[in-house]
Coordinates of C-alpha atoms and ligand atoms in Angstrom, one line a residue:
M119 CA 0.1 -0.1 -0.1
R120 CA 1.3 3.2 -1.4
Q121 CA 0.8 6.4 1.6
K122 CA -1.3 8.7 -0.3
I123 CA 0.2 12.3 0.4
I124 CA -1.0 16.3 -0.1
A125 CA 2.4 18.2 -0.5
D126 CA 1.8 21.6 0.5
V127 CA 4.8 23.6 -1.1
D128 CA 6.2 27.1 -1.6
T129 CA 9.0 25.6 -3.9
G130 CA 11.6 26.8 -3.1
I131 CA 15.3 24.9 -3.6
D132 CA 14.5 22.4 -0.6
D133 CA 10.9 22.2 -1.2
S134 CA 11.9 21.1 -5.0
L135 CA 14.0 18.1 -3.0
A136 CA 10.9 17.5 -1.3
L137 CA 8.9 16.9 -4.2
L138 CA 11.7 14.7 -5.6
Y139 CA 11.7 12.6 -2.7
L140 CA 8.2 12.0 -2.8
L141 CA 8.3 11.4 -6.6
A142 CA 11.1 8.9 -6.3
S143 CA 9.6 6.9 -2.8
P144 CA 7.8 3.6 -4.5
D145 CA 5.8 3.6 -0.8
A146 CA 4.3 7.3 -1.7
E147 CA 1.5 8.4 -4.1
I148 CA 1.1 11.9 -4.3
A149 CA -2.8 12.9 -4.5
G150 CA -2.4 16.4 -5.0
I151 CA 0.0 19.3 -4.7
A152 CA -0.9 22.8 -3.5
A153 CA 1.1 25.8 -4.6
T154 CA 1.3 27.9 -1.6
A155 CA 2.7 31.5 -1.5
G156 CA 6.2 31.8 0.1
N157 CA 9.6 31.4 -1.1
V158 CA 8.0 33.1 -4.3
P159 CA 4.7 34.0 -5.3
A160 CA 2.0 31.1 -5.7
A161 CA 1.9 31.4 -9.7
Q162 CA 5.7 30.7 -9.6
V163 CA 5.5 28.1 -7.0
A164 CA 3.0 26.5 -9.0
A165 CA 5.0 26.7 -12.2
N166 CA 8.2 25.1 -10.4
N167 CA 5.6 22.4 -9.2
L168 CA 4.6 21.7 -13.0
A169 CA 8.0 22.1 -14.2
W170 CA 9.9 19.4 -11.7
L171 CA 6.8 16.9 -13.0
D172 CA 7.8 17.2 -16.5
V173 CA 11.6 16.5 -15.6
C174 CA 10.5 13.8 -13.7
R175 CA 8.2 12.5 -16.1
A176 CA 6.0 12.2 -13.9
P177 CA 1.9 11.3 -14.5
D178 CA -0.8 13.5 -14.4
I179 CA -0.8 14.8 -10.6
E180 CA -3.0 17.5 -9.8
V181 CA -1.5 20.7 -8.8
A182 CA -3.5 23.5 -7.4
L183 CA -3.1 27.0 -6.9
G184 CA -2.8 28.5 -3.3
A185 CA -4.2 32.3 -2.2
A186 CA -1.8 35.1 -3.4
E187 CA -1.5 36.5 0.0
P188 CA -1.4 35.2 3.7
I189 CA -4.4 35.2 5.6
A190 CA -3.9 38.9 7.6
I191 CA -0.7 40.8 6.3
P192 CA 1.0 41.5 2.7
L193 CA 2.7 38.2 1.8
R194 CA 7.0 38.5 1.7
T195 CA 8.7 36.6 -0.5
T196 CA 12.6 35.8 -0.4
E197 CA 14.2 35.0 -4.3
D198 CA 17.4 35.9 -2.4
T199 CA 17.2 32.6 -0.3
H200 CA 15.7 30.8 -3.1
G201 CA 16.8 32.4 -6.5
P202 CA 14.7 34.8 -8.9
H203 CA 12.4 31.8 -9.8
G204 CA 13.1 29.8 -6.5
V205 CA 14.9 27.2 -8.0
G206 CA 18.3 28.7 -7.4
Y207 CA 20.3 28.6 -10.4
A208 CA 18.2 26.2 -11.9
E209 CA 16.3 27.0 -15.5
L210 CA 13.9 24.7 -15.5
P211 CA 11.9 24.1 -18.7
R212 CA 8.5 25.7 -18.6
S213 CA 5.9 23.3 -18.4
V214 CA 2.4 22.5 -20.7
R215 CA 0.5 21.1 -17.7
R216 CA -2.4 22.7 -17.0
L217 CA -3.1 23.9 -12.8
S218 CA -6.3 22.0 -11.4
R219 CA -9.4 23.7 -11.6
R220 CA -9.8 23.8 -7.9
T221 CA -8.1 25.8 -5.4
A222 CA -5.3 24.7 -2.8
A223 CA -7.5 25.0 -0.1
H224 CA -10.2 22.8 -1.9
L225 CA -7.7 20.4 -2.9
W226 CA -7.3 19.5 0.5
V227 CA -10.8 19.4 1.6
D228 CA -11.8 17.2 -1.1
L229 CA -8.9 15.2 -0.9
A230 CA -9.4 14.5 2.6
R231 CA -13.0 14.0 2.5
A232 CA -13.0 11.5 -0.3
H233 CA -10.3 9.5 1.2
P234 CA -11.1 9.8 5.5
G235 CA -8.2 8.7 7.6
E236 CA -6.0 7.8 4.6
I237 CA -4.1 10.8 3.4
V238 CA -1.0 12.5 5.3
G239 CA -0.9 16.0 4.6
L240 CA 3.0 17.5 4.5
C241 CA 3.5 21.4 4.8
T242 CA 6.8 22.4 3.6
G243 CA 5.6 26.2 3.0
P244 CA 3.5 29.2 5.2
L245 CA 0.2 27.5 6.5
T246 CA -2.0 29.9 4.5
N247 CA -4.3 27.3 2.0
L248 CA -4.1 24.7 4.8
A249 CA -5.9 27.0 7.7
L250 CA -8.2 28.4 4.6
A251 CA -9.1 24.8 4.0
L252 CA -9.6 24.2 8.1
R253 CA -12.2 26.8 7.6
I254 CA -13.9 25.2 5.1
E255 CA -13.6 22.0 6.9
P256 CA -12.9 22.0 10.5
E257 CA -12.8 18.4 10.6
L258 CA -9.6 18.0 8.7
P259 CA -7.7 17.1 12.1
V260 CA -9.8 13.7 12.2
L261 CA -10.1 13.4 8.4
L262 CA -6.2 13.2 7.8
H263 CA -4.2 10.3 8.6
R264 CA -1.2 12.4 10.2
L265 CA 0.1 15.8 9.2
V266 CA 3.8 16.6 8.9
I267 CA 4.7 20.4 9.0
M268 CA 8.2 22.2 8.3
G269 CA 7.9 25.0 10.5
G270 CA 8.9 26.7 13.7
A271 CA 11.7 27.3 15.9
F272 CA 11.7 26.1 19.7
N273 CA 15.0 26.0 21.8
H274 CA 16.5 27.4 18.7
P275 CA 17.2 30.7 17.0
G276 CA 14.9 31.7 14.1
N277 CA 16.2 32.2 10.8
T278 CA 14.1 35.2 9.3
T279 CA 14.0 37.1 12.9
P280 CA 16.1 36.2 16.2
T281 CA 13.2 33.9 17.1
T282 CA 11.2 33.2 13.8
E283 CA 11.2 30.5 11.1
W284 CA 10.6 31.6 7.6
N285 CA 7.6 29.3 7.2
V286 CA 5.8 30.5 10.1
H287 CA 6.9 34.3 9.9
V288 CA 5.1 34.5 6.5
D289 CA 2.1 33.7 7.6
P290 CA 1.7 33.6 11.8
E291 CA -2.4 33.8 11.6
A292 CA -2.4 31.0 9.2
A293 CA -0.1 28.7 11.6
K294 CA -1.7 29.9 14.8
E295 CA -5.2 28.5 13.2
V296 CA -3.7 24.9 12.0
F297 CA -1.9 24.5 15.6
D298 CA -5.5 25.6 17.4
A299 CA -7.3 23.4 15.0
F300 CA -5.2 20.5 16.2
A301 CA -5.9 20.7 19.9
A302 CA -8.8 18.7 18.8
A303 CA -6.8 16.0 17.5
P304 CA -6.4 12.5 19.2
P305 CA -2.8 11.7 20.1
Q306 CA -2.1 9.8 17.0
R307 CA -3.3 12.1 14.5
R308 CA -1.1 15.2 16.0
P309 CA 1.0 16.8 13.8
I310 CA 4.8 16.2 13.5
V311 CA 6.4 19.6 13.4
C312 CA 10.4 19.4 11.7
A313 CA 11.1 22.5 13.3
L314 CA 14.5 24.5 12.6
D315 CA 15.7 22.7 16.1
V316 CA 16.5 19.7 13.8
T317 CA 16.2 20.6 10.3
E318 CA 19.6 23.1 10.9
T319 CA 21.1 19.4 11.4
I320 CA 20.6 18.3 8.0
E321 CA 23.5 19.8 6.3
M322 CA 24.0 18.7 2.5
R323 CA 27.4 19.2 1.3
A324 CA 29.1 19.3 -1.8
E325 CA 29.5 15.3 -1.5
H326 CA 26.4 14.5 -1.2
L327 CA 25.6 15.9 -5.1
V328 CA 28.8 13.8 -6.0
R329 CA 27.1 10.6 -4.3
L330 CA 23.8 11.6 -6.3
A331 CA 25.3 11.7 -9.7
T332 CA 27.5 8.7 -9.1
R333 CA 24.2 6.8 -7.6
A334 CA 22.2 7.9 -10.9
N335 CA 25.1 6.9 -13.5
S336 CA 25.0 10.7 -14.2
Y337 CA 28.6 12.4 -16.1
P338 CA 30.5 13.6 -15.7
V339 CA 30.4 13.7 -11.8
E340 CA 30.6 17.5 -10.6
L341 CA 32.4 18.9 -7.2
V342 CA 30.9 22.3 -7.1
T343 CA 33.0 24.4 -4.8
E344 CA 32.6 27.8 -3.2
T345 CA 34.9 29.7 -5.9
D346 CA 32.4 28.7 -8.5
P347 CA 30.9 31.6 -10.0
P348 CA 27.0 32.5 -10.5
E349 CA 27.2 31.7 -13.9
A350 CA 28.5 28.4 -14.0
R351 CA 26.0 25.5 -15.0
S352 CA 25.9 22.0 -14.3
A353 CA 26.6 19.7 -17.0
A354 CA 25.4 16.4 -15.9
S355 CA 24.1 14.1 -18.5
N356 CA 21.1 13.3 -16.3
P357 CA 18.1 16.3 -16.1
I358 CA 17.4 15.5 -12.5
V359 CA 21.0 15.6 -11.5
R360 CA 21.7 18.6 -13.2
Y361 CA 18.8 21.2 -12.3
V362 CA 19.4 19.8 -8.6
T363 CA 23.1 20.8 -8.7
D364 CA 22.0 24.1 -10.4
A365 CA 19.5 24.8 -7.7
V366 CA 21.3 23.2 -4.4
R367 CA 24.3 25.3 -5.6
F368 CA 22.7 28.8 -5.2
Y369 CA 21.3 27.6 -1.6
F370 CA 25.3 26.5 -0.8
D371 CA 26.2 30.4 -1.9
F372 CA 23.4 31.7 0.3
H373 CA 24.1 29.8 3.5
R374 CA 28.1 30.4 3.2
S375 CA 26.9 34.1 2.5
Y376 CA 25.6 34.2 6.0
G377 CA 28.6 32.5 7.6
Q378 CA 27.0 29.0 8.1
G379 CA 29.7 27.8 5.5
Y380 CA 29.3 25.8 2.3
L381 CA 26.4 23.5 3.0
A382 CA 22.7 23.8 2.7
H383 CA 20.0 23.3 5.3
M384 CA 17.4 20.4 4.0
H385 CA 14.4 21.5 6.1
D386 CA 11.9 20.3 3.7
P387 CA 13.3 16.8 2.2
F388 CA 13.6 15.9 6.0
A389 CA 9.8 16.5 6.5
A390 CA 8.9 14.1 3.2
A391 CA 11.3 11.9 4.7
V392 CA 9.4 11.9 8.1
A393 CA 5.8 12.3 6.6
L394 CA 6.8 8.6 4.8
D395 CA 8.4 7.0 8.0
P396 CA 8.0 8.8 11.3
T397 CA 10.3 6.2 12.8
L398 CA 12.9 8.6 11.4
A399 CA 12.2 11.1 14.1
R400 CA 12.3 11.0 18.0
T401 CA 9.7 13.7 19.1
R402 CA 8.3 15.2 22.4
A403 CA 4.6 16.1 22.9
A404 CA 3.9 19.6 23.9
T405 CA 1.5 22.6 23.3
V406 CA 2.6 24.8 20.4
D407 CA 1.2 28.2 20.1
V408 CA 2.3 31.1 17.6
E409 CA 2.8 34.7 19.1
L410 CA 0.6 37.2 17.2
A411 CA 1.0 40.2 19.7
G412 CA 4.7 40.5 20.4
T413 CA 6.6 43.4 19.2
L414 CA 9.9 41.9 18.8
T415 CA 8.9 38.2 18.9
R416 CA 5.6 38.3 16.4
A417 CA 5.2 34.8 15.0
T418 CA 7.3 33.2 17.1
T419 CA 6.2 29.4 18.1
V420 CA 6.2 28.8 21.6
A421 CA 5.9 25.2 22.9
D422 CA 4.8 24.3 26.3
W423 CA 7.0 21.2 27.1
A424 CA 5.3 20.6 30.7
G425 CA 1.7 21.7 30.5
M426 CA 2.2 25.2 32.4
W427 CA -0.8 26.2 30.2
G428 CA -3.0 23.5 31.3
R429 CA -4.0 22.6 27.4
E430 CA -3.5 18.9 25.8
P431 CA -0.4 18.7 23.4
N432 CA -1.4 19.7 19.7
A433 CA 2.0 18.6 18.2
D434 CA 4.8 16.0 18.1
I435 CA 7.7 18.3 18.0
V436 CA 11.0 16.5 16.6
I437 CA 13.9 16.5 19.0
G438 CA 16.3 14.6 17.2
T439 CA 17.4 12.2 14.2
D440 CA 20.4 11.1 12.3
P441 CA 21.0 13.0 9.1
D442 CA 23.1 10.3 7.8
V443 CA 20.4 7.8 7.6
F444 CA 18.0 10.6 5.8
F445 CA 21.0 11.2 3.6
D446 CA 21.6 7.5 2.6
R447 CA 17.4 7.0 1.7
L448 CA 17.9 10.4 -0.3
I449 CA 20.7 9.4 -2.2
S450 CA 19.6 6.1 -3.0
R451 CA 16.0 7.0 -3.7
V452 CA 16.5 10.0 -5.7
G453 CA 19.6 8.8 -7.4
D454 CA 17.8 5.4 -8.3
F455 CA 14.8 7.7 -9.7
A456 CA 16.9 10.0 -11.7
R457 CA 18.9 7.0 -13.4
T458 CA 15.3 5.2 -14.2
V459 CA 13.6 8.0 -15.4
H460 CA 16.4 9.1 -17.6
P461 CA 18.5 5.9 -18.3
P462 CA 22.1 6.9 -19.4
A463 CA 22.1 5.5 -22.9
A464 CA 19.1 7.9 -23.0
Q465 CA 21.0 11.0 -21.8
K466 CA 22.1 13.8 -24.0
L467 CA 26.1 13.9 -24.5
R468 CA 27.1 17.2 -23.3
Ligands
LIG662 C1 11.5 26.8 5.4 O1 12.0 28.1 4.7 C2 12.0 27.7 3.5 O2 12.7 29.0 2.9 C3 12.3 26.7 3.4 O3 11.8 26.3 2.1 C4 11.6 25.9 4.3 O4 10.7 25.6 3.9 C5 12.8 27.1 6.3 O5 12.8 27.9 7.5
LIG663 CA1 9.7 25.6 1.9

């Protein structure tokens, strides 16, 4: 039985890897993709999702456009982190696939109602569309099999302000609505929250791209370095490896420019891996709420680990993982998938 998944993404370099991970996983069936505004505007997110489906020669998977703006505030995007189109230095071919006729919020509601208890929701962007879906269908916390969220920072600094994580920062009202709604969920349906505390331990490095290319039988096997100029482009024979290399190299450059080293945090593919296999993560239950009023701390996620608020836990927060196990899985799955979709004999010599 393949796990049905709704992927709600703001693609995004690491969202791209999350999608590839799901597409490459034999135990996953992507029931639909919601394009959420965040790293780049929703229309660009949708275009990126469709383009990745083309590059992966994926079957017809529904991609639904999300709201253009967060629930209560103007949209803020971050092209400096993810590149002008959200995929770093990669220049994905424009897709001719069409967008769904329903909105991202309706995609959530319709699919969850059609498959009660069967769908895992994976959110790797702001929670705008899930919050809108909850307004239409408040029973979503029990209709979904499980929800996995990449977002928040608990006992860890923020990556957007000193205390806030990007996805929650973009739409804090939506995040609060989602966490509040899941207060009603039974323990086995509590969202698993992959926050910066753990996702910043998922450090991708140039060697991981070498291993990916090797696994995919892509040639030449390239070692990107921090001295590569921005205009450099991968010449990898395998298109998936080529676009991933160009996308991730931008993310390496971004992290390096903020003094984090020549690496990239793979927040979203880690969340995708947890969505398919929660045993990858050690979790601890807590009550999570989102600060909306603070002048310095607005959009901060606060975890009550000890029940001081007297409220039931509404989240299982990831507190530990083994990054090597995750990277082994990412490289083997996406590498094998890339080699199968674009067999070496059929690859263009460049
Ligand atoms: C999150 O912010 C986005 O820029 C990434 O795609 C990830 O989902 C990390 O804070
Ligand atoms: Ca994201």
